[in-house]
Amino acid sequence: RGLGDVYKRQVRDRMISVLFNEMNTFIEELTIPKWGAKNLALKENLFTMIIAAETMIPLIVLGEPGSSKTLSLSLLVENFKRPESGSEFFKKFHKVHTFSFQCAADSTSEEIKAVFEEAIRFQSSRHKEERAVIVLDEAGIILK
């Protein structure tokens, strides 16, 4: 274990520190209900959702019930209303428009495909102003 390993560890530690600082910056700028806990799950979900929405990178957020998935999405949508946003910080970001589908055991691929097609049409017409975000609620049901 030479200097290369020490350097790699320092770079990794610094990168983790930068990511956590950025997550904290984002969470502090958000308007969060008094009952909302600023826990690690919320910070991670929000941070990845914000980055994915802004850069138009597909993101799938899966997790156990209570892991802040729905709260994160709600906060993202509420805080990214741009002109109406309470935060000057978030006015710089794109407005988010959601396309939701409630999954059920009998959901079909055609139903899900229709949601994606609607979001694609929306994004094609409003590429610069808004970001389409697709929500497949309870997607775990169709994976079983």
PDB file of C-alpha atoms in Angstrom, residues 8-59:
ATOM      1  CA  LYS A   8      -7.160   7.331  -3.956  1.00  0.00           C
ATOM      2  CA  ARG A   9      -8.633   7.262  -0.453  1.00  0.00           C
ATOM      3  CA  GLN A  10      -8.206  11.039  -0.093  1.00  0.00           C
ATOM      4  CA  VAL A  11      -9.868  11.663  -3.483  1.00  0.00           C
ATOM      5  CA  ARG A  12     -12.734   9.327  -2.587  1.00  0.00           C
ATOM      6  CA  ASP A  13     -13.206  10.978   0.801  1.00  0.00           C
ATOM      7  CA  ARG A  14     -13.123  14.449  -0.764  1.00  0.00           C
ATOM      8  CA  MET A  15     -15.646  13.445  -3.431  1.00  0.00           C
ATOM      9  CA  ILE A  16     -18.010  12.039  -0.797  1.00  0.00           C
ATOM     10  CA  SER A  17     -17.628  15.238   1.210  1.00  0.00           C
ATOM     11  CA  VAL A  18     -18.471  17.385  -1.847  1.00  0.00           C
ATOM     12  CA  LEU A  19     -21.548  15.262  -2.629  1.00  0.00           C
ATOM     13  CA  PHE A  20     -22.827  15.483   0.955  1.00  0.00           C
ATOM     14  CA  ASN A  21     -22.256  19.253   0.991  1.00  0.00           C
ATOM     15  CA  GLU A  22     -24.233  19.594  -2.243  1.00  0.00           C
ATOM     16  CA  MET A  23     -27.048  17.401  -0.906  1.00  0.00           C
ATOM     17  CA  ASN A  24     -27.211  19.594   2.191  1.00  0.00           C
ATOM     18  CA  THR A  25     -27.261  22.762   0.059  1.00  0.00           C
ATOM     19  CA  PHE A  26     -30.207  21.452  -1.949  1.00  0.00           C
ATOM     20  CA  ILE A  27     -32.159  20.277   1.102  1.00  0.00           C
ATOM     21  CA  GLU A  28     -31.661  23.585   2.935  1.00  0.00           C
ATOM     22  CA  GLU A  29     -33.056  25.524  -0.044  1.00  0.00           C
ATOM     23  CA  LEU A  30     -36.219  23.422  -0.210  1.00  0.00           C
ATOM     24  CA  THR A  31     -39.495  24.307   1.395  1.00  0.00           C
ATOM     25  CA  ILE A  32     -40.181  21.195   3.463  1.00  0.00           C
ATOM     26  CA  PRO A  33     -43.240  20.626   5.655  1.00  0.00           C
ATOM     27  CA  LYS A  34     -42.539  20.854   9.392  1.00  0.00           C
ATOM     28  CA  TRP A  35     -43.270  17.135   9.729  1.00  0.00           C
ATOM     29  CA  GLY A  36     -40.732  16.230   7.010  1.00  0.00           C
ATOM     30  CA  ALA A  37     -37.507  14.757   8.360  1.00  0.00           C
ATOM     31  CA  LYS A  38     -34.334  15.799   6.554  1.00  0.00           C
ATOM     32  CA  ASN A  39     -32.932  12.291   6.726  1.00  0.00           C
ATOM     33  CA  LEU A  40     -30.340  10.661   4.462  1.00  0.00           C
ATOM     34  CA  ALA A  41     -32.945   8.844   2.338  1.00  0.00           C
ATOM     35  CA  LEU A  42     -34.727  12.115   1.567  1.00  0.00           C
ATOM     36  CA  LYS A  43     -31.451  13.885   0.778  1.00  0.00           C
ATOM     37  CA  GLU A  44     -30.248  11.109  -1.536  1.00  0.00           C
ATOM     38  CA  ASN A  45     -33.583  10.722  -3.325  1.00  0.00           C
ATOM     39  CA  LEU A  46     -34.002  14.456  -3.864  1.00  0.00           C
ATOM     40  CA  PHE A  47     -30.445  15.002  -4.995  1.00  0.00           C
ATOM     41  CA  THR A  48     -30.566  12.212  -7.563  1.00  0.00           C
ATOM     42  CA  MET A  49     -34.028  13.293  -8.769  1.00  0.00           C
ATOM     43  CA  ILE A  50     -32.902  16.902  -9.206  1.00  0.00           C
ATOM     44  CA  ILE A  51     -29.744  15.938 -11.087  1.00  0.00           C
ATOM     45  CA  ALA A  52     -31.622  13.433 -13.269  1.00  0.00           C
ATOM     46  CA  ALA A  53     -34.418  15.891 -14.101  1.00  0.00           C
ATOM     47  CA  GLU A  54     -32.033  18.727 -14.940  1.00  0.00           C
ATOM     48  CA  THR A  55     -29.756  16.600 -17.106  1.00  0.00           C
ATOM     49  CA  MET A  56     -32.591  14.508 -18.587  1.00  0.00           C
ATOM     50  CA  ILE A  57     -30.967  11.290 -17.390  1.00  0.00           C
ATOM     51  CA  PRO A  58     -33.456   8.461 -16.771  1.00  0.00           C
ATOM     52  CA  LEU A  59     -33.691   7.488 -13.113  1.00  0.00           C
TER      53      LEU A  59
END
